[in-house]
Backbone as numpy.savetxt, mean C-alpha at the origin, in Angstrom:
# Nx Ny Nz CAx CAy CAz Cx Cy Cz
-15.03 -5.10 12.16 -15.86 -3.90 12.16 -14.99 -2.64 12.16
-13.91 -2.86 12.78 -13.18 -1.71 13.05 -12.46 -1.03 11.72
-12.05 -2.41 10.54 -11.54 -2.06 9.23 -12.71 -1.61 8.49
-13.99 -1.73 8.67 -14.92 -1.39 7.66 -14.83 -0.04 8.03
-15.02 0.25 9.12 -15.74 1.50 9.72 -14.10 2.41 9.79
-13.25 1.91 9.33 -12.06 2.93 9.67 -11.84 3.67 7.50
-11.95 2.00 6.75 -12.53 2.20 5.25 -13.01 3.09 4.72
-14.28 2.81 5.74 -15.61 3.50 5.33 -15.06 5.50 5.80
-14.88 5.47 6.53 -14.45 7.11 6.59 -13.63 7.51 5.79
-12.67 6.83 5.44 -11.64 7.17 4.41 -12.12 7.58 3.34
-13.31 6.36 2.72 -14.01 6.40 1.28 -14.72 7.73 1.00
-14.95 8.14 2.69 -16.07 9.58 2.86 -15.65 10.49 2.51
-13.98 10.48 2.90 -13.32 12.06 2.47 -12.68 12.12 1.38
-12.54 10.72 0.83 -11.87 11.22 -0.54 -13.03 11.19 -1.23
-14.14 10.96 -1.50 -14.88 11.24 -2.13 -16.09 12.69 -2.07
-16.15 13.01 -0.90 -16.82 14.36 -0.46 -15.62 15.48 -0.41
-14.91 15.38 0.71 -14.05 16.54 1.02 -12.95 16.93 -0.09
-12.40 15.70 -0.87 -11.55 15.85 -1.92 -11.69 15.32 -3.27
-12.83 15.37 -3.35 -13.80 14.65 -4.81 -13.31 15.71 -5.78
-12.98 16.87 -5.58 -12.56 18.19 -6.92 -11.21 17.91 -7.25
-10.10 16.74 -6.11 -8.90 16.71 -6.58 -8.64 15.02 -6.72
-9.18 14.61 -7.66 -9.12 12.43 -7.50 -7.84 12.16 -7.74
-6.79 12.78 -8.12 -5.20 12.52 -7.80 -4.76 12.08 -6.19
-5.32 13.63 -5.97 -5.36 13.65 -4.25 -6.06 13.01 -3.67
-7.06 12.43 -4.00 -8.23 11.60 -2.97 -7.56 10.64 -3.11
-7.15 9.74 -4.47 -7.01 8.65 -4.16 -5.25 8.26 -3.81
-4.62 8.77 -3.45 -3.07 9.08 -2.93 -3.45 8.96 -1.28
-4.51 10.07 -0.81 -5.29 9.69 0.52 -5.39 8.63 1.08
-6.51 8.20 0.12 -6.56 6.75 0.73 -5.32 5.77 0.55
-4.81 5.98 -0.34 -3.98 4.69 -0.98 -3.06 5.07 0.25
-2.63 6.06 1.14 -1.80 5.94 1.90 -2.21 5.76 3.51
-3.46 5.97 3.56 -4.35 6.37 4.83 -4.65 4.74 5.58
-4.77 3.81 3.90 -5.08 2.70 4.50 -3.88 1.55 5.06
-3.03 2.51 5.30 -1.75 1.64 5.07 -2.18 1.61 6.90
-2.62 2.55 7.37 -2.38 2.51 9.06 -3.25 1.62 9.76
-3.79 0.61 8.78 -4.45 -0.27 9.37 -4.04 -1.42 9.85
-2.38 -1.78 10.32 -1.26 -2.04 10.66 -1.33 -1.82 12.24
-1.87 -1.06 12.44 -2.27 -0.04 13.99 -2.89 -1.41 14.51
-3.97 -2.04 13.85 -4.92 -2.41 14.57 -4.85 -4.06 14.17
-3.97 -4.33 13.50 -3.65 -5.76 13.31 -3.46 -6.66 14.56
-3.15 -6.15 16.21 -3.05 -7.08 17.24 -4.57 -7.14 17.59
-5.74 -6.89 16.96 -7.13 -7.01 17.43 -7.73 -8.40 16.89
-6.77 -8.46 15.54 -7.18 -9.76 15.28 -6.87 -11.35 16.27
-7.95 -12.18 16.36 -7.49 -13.55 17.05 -7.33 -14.57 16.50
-7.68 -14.60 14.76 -7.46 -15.97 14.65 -7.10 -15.29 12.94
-5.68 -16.11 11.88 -5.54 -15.58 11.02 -7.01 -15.78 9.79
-8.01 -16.60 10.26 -9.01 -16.57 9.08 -10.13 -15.12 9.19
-9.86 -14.93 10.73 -10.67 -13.93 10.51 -9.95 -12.38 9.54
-8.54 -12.10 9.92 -8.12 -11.00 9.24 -8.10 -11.05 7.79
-7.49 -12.32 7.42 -7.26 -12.66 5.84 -8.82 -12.82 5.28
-9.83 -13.19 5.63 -11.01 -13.61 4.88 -12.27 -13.15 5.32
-12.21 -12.47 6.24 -13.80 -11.57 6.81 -13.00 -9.67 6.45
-11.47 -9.71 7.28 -11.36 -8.34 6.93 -10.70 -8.06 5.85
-10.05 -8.57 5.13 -8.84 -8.40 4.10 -9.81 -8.90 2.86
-10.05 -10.06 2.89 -10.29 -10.39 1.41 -11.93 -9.84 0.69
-12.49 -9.75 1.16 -14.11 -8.69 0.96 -13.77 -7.93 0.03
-13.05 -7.10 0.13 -12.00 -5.67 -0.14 -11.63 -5.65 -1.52
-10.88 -7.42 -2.28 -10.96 -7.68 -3.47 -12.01 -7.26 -4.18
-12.78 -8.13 -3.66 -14.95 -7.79 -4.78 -14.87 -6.42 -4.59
-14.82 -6.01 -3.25 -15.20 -4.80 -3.17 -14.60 -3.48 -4.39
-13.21 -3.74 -4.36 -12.26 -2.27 -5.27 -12.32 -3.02 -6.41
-12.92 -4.47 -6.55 -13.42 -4.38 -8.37 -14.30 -4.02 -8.75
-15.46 -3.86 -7.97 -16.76 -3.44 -8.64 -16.71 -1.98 -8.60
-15.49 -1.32 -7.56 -15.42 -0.02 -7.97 -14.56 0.31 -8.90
-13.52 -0.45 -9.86 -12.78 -0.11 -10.82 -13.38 -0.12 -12.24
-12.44 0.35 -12.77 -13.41 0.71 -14.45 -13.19 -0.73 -14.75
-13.00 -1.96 -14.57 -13.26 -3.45 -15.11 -14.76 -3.48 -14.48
-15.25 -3.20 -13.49 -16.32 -3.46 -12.85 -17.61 -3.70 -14.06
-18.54 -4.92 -13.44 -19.81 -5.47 -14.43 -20.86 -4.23 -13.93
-20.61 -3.46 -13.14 -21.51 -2.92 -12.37 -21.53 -1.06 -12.99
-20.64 -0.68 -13.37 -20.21 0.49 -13.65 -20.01 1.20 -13.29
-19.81 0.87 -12.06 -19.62 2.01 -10.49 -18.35 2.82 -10.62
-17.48 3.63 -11.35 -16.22 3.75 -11.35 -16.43 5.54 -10.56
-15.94 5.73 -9.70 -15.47 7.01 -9.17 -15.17 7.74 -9.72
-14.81 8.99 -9.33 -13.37 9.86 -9.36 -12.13 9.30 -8.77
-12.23 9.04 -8.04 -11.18 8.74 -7.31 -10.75 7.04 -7.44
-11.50 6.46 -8.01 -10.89 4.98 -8.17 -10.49 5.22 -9.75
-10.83 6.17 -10.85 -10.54 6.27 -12.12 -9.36 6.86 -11.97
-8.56 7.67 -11.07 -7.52 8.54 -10.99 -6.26 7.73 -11.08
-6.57 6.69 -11.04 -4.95 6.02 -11.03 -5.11 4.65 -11.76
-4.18 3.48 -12.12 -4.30 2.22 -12.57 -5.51 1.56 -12.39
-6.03 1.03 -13.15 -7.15 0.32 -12.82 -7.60 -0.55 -11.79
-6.72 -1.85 -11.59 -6.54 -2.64 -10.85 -5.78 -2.09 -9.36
-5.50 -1.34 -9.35 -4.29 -0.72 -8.31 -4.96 -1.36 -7.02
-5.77 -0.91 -6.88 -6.66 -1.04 -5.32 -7.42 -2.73 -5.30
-7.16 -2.90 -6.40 -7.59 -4.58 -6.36 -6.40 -5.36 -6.00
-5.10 -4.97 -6.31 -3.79 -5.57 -6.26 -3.38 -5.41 -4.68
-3.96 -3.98 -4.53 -3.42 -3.55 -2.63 -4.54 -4.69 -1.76
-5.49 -5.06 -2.46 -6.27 -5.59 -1.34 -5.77 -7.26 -1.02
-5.17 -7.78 -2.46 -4.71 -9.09 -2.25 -3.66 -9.16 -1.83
-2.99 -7.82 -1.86 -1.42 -8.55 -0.91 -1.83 -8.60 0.24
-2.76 -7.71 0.93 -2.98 -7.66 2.18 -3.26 -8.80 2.73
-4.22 -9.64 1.83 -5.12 -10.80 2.59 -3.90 -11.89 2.23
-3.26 -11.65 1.16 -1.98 -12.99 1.52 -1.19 -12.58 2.80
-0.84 -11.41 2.89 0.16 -11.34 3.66 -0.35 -11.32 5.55
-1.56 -11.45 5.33 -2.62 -11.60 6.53 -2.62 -13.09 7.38
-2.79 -13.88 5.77 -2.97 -15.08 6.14 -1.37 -15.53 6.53
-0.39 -15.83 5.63 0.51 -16.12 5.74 1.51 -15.80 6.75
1.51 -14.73 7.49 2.01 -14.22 8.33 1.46 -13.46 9.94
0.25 -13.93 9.85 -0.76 -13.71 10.69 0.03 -13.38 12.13
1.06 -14.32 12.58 1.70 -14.34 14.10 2.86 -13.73 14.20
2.98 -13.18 12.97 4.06 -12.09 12.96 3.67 -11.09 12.02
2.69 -9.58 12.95 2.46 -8.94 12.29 3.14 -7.96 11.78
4.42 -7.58 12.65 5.27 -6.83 12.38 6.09 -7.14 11.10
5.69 -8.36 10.28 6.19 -8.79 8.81 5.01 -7.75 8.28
3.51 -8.94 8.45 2.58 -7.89 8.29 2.30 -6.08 7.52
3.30 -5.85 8.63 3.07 -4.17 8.19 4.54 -3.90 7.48
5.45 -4.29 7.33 6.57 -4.04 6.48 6.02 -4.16 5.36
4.82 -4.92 4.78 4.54 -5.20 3.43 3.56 -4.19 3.35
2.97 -3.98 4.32 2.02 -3.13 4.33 2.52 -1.20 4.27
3.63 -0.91 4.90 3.52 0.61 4.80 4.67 0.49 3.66
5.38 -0.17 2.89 5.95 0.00 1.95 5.22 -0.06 0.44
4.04 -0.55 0.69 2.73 -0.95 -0.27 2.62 0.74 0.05
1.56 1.34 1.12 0.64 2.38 1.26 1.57 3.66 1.79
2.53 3.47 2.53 3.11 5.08 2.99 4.75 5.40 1.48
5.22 3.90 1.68 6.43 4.16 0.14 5.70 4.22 -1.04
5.29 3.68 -1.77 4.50 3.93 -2.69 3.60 4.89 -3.22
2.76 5.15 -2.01 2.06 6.67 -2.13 2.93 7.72 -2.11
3.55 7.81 -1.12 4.53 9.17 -1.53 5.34 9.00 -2.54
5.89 8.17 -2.94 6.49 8.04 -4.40 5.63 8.46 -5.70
4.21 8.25 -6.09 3.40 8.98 -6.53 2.99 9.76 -6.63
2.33 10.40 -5.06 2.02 11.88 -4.57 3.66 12.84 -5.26
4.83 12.45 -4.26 6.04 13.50 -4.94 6.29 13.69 -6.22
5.90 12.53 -6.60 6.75 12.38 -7.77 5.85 13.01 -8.92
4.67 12.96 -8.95 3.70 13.52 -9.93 3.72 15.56 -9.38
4.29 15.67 -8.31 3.84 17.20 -8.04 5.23 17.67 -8.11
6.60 17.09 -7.98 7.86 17.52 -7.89 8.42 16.99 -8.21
8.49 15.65 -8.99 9.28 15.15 -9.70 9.06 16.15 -11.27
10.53 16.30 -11.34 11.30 16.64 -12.39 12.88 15.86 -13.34
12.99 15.00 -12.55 13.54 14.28 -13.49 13.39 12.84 -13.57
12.69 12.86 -14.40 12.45 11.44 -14.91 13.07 9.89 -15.73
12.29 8.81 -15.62 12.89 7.74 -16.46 11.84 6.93 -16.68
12.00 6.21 -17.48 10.58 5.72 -18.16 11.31 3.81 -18.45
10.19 3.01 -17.95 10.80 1.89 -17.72 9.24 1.02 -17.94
9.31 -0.06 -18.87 8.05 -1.01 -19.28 6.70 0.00 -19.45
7.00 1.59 -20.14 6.23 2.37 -20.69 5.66 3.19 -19.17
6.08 2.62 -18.09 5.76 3.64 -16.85 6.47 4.90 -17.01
6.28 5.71 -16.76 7.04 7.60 -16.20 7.28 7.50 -14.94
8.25 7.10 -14.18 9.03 7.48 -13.08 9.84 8.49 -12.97
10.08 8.96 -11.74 11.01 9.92 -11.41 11.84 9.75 -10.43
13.23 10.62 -10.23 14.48 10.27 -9.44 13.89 10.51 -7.50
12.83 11.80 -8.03 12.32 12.41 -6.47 11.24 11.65 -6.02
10.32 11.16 -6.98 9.66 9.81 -6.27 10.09 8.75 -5.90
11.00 8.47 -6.41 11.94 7.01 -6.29 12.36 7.33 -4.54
12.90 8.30 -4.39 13.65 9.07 -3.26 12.74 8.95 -1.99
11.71 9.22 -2.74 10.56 9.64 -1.31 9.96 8.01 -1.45
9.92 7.40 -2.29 9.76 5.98 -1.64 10.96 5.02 -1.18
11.83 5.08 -1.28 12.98 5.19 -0.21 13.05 5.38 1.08
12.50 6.59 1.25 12.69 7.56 2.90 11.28 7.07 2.95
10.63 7.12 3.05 8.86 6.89 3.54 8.81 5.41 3.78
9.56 4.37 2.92 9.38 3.17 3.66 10.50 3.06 4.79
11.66 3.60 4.75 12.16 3.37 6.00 11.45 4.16 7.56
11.40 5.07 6.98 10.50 5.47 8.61 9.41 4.90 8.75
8.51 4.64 8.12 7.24 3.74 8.67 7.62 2.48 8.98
8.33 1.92 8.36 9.36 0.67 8.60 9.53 0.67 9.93
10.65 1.73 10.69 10.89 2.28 11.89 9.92 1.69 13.01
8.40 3.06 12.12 7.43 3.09 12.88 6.84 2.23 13.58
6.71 1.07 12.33 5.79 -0.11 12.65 6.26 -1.12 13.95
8.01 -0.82 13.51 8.87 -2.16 14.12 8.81 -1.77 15.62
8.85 -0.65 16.06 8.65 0.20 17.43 7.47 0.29 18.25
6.51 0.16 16.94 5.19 -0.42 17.64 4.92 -1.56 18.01
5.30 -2.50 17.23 5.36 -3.90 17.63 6.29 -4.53 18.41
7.24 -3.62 18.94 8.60 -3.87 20.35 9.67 -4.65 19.70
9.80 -4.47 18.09 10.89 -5.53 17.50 11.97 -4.54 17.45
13.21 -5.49 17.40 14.48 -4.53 17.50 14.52 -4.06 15.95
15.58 -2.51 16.10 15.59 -1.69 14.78 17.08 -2.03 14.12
16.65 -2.76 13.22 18.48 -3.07 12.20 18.20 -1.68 11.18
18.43 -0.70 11.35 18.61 0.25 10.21 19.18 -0.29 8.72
20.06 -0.65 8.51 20.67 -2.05 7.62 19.57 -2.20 6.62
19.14 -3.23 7.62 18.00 -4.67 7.39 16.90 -3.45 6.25
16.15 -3.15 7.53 15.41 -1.91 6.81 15.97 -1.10 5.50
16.46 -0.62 5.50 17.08 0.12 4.31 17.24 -1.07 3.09
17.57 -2.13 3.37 17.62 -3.00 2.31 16.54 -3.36 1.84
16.02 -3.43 2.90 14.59 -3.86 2.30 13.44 -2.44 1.37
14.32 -1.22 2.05 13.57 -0.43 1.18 13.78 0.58 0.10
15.37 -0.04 0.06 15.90 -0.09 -1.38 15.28 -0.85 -2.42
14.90 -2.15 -1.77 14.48 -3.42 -3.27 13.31 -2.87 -2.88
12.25 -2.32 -2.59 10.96 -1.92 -2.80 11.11 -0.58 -3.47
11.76 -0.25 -3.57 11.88 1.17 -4.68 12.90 0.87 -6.08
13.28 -0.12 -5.82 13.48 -0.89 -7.22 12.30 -1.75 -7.63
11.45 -2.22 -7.07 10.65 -3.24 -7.80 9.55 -2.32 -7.79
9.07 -1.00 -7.01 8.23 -0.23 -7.50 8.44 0.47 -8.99
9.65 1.03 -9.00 10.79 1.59 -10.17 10.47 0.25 -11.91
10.14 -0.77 -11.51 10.35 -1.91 -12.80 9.05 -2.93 -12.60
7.83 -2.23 -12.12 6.44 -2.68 -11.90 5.44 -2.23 -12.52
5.29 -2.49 -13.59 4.24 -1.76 -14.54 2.57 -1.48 -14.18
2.19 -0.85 -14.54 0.55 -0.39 -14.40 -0.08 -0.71 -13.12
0.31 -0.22 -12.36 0.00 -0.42 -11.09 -0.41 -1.91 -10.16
0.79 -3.07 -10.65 0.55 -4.02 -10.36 2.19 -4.32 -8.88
2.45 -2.58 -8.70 3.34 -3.00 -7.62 2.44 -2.90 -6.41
1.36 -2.41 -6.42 0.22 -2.94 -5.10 0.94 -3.96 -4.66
0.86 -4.98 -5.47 1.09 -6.54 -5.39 2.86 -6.81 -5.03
3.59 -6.11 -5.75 4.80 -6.84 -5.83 6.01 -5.85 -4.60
5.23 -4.55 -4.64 6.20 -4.31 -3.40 6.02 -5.05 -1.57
4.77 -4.74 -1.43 4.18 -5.43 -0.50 4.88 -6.39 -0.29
4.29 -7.41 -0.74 4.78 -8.97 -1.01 6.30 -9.38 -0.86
7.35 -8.22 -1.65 8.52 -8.95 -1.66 9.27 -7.90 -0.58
8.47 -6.64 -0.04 8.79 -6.27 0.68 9.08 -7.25 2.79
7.52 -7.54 2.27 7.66 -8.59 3.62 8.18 -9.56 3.62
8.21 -10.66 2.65 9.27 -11.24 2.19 10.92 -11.08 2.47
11.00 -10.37 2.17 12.88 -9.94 2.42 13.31 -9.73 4.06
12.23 -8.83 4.27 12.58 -8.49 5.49 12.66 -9.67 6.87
11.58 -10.94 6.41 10.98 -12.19 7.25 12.71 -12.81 7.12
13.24 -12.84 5.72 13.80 -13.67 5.41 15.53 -12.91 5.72
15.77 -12.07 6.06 16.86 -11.25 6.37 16.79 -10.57 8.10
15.72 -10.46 8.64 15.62 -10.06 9.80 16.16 -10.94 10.67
């Protein structure tokens, strides 16, 4: 209840309060939902996070994407890759299930998905100025940068919340290869692949 109802407000303001800017709304959310990491020790059993709260979320950001049978497409879900928010919802519920008793993996996949990634977008579309173009994507050197620095401090963040020790190192490596595999991830299918190999690395190097 607590992910619907934390969702559900999110969905409110990017669509009411920032419906005139759907760049900005959906950068909002795409980064807003990353803090749902906060509330990952509420869960008790991994079927409930991966398959009552996480996986819904799939159906759900397809019937709001322009693939949708339904035709429901936003402002703010049209503003970016199609699939984007369908890709963020399945890493979540893999990385839910799979790692359920160690959430502090959990959210490494998770704020390098929603706080590196978004600001790599957000900067990089408003201040990026020098660019590179890779499998027909437009990247830039200052988004690349700010997804760099944005996954290591939430990185930080998360690991401090969850009482795990801080390898600065470890971290940084890990959020180097998430700003390379964001950097060589086409059409918004690094939802999926930073996440994923973000928590990944870190499980497997920590």
């Amino acid at each position: 209840l607590c992910v619907y109802s934390y969702v559900a407000i999110l969905l409110l303001i990017s669509e009411k309060v920032l419906k005139k800017h759907p760049f900005i709304s959906r950068k909002f959310l795409h980064i807003m939902v990353g803090n749902i990491f906060f509330i990952l020790p509420l869960f008790e059993h991994a079927w409930v996070m991966s398959f009552i709260a996480a996986a819904p979320f799939i159906l759900l950001t397809f019937l709001f994407s322009p693939y949708s049978p339904l035709k429901t497409v936003t402002a703010t879900s049209a503003a970016g890759h199609g699939l984007g928010l369908v890709y963020y919802s399945i890493s979540w519920t893999i990385l839910a299930y799979v790692f359920f008793d160690k959430p502090w993996v959990i959210s490494i996949g998770i704020v390098a998905m929603s706080y590196g990634d978004g600001f790599a977008s957000l900067i990089g579309n408003i201040y990026g100025r020098h660019t590179y173009k890779i499998f027909q994507d437009t990247k830039s050197i200052e988004g690349s940068i700010a997804m760099f620095f944005f996954t290591i401090v939430m990185g930080v963040v998360a690991l401090v919340y969850y009482g795990q020790r801080i390898n600065l190192p470890v971290i940084a490596g890990v959020a180097l290869v998430a700003t390379i595999i964001e950097a060589i991830t086409p059409k918004g299918a690094d939802n999926l692949t930073v996440s994923l190999s973000s928590a990944l690395l870190y499980y497997a190097i920590a």
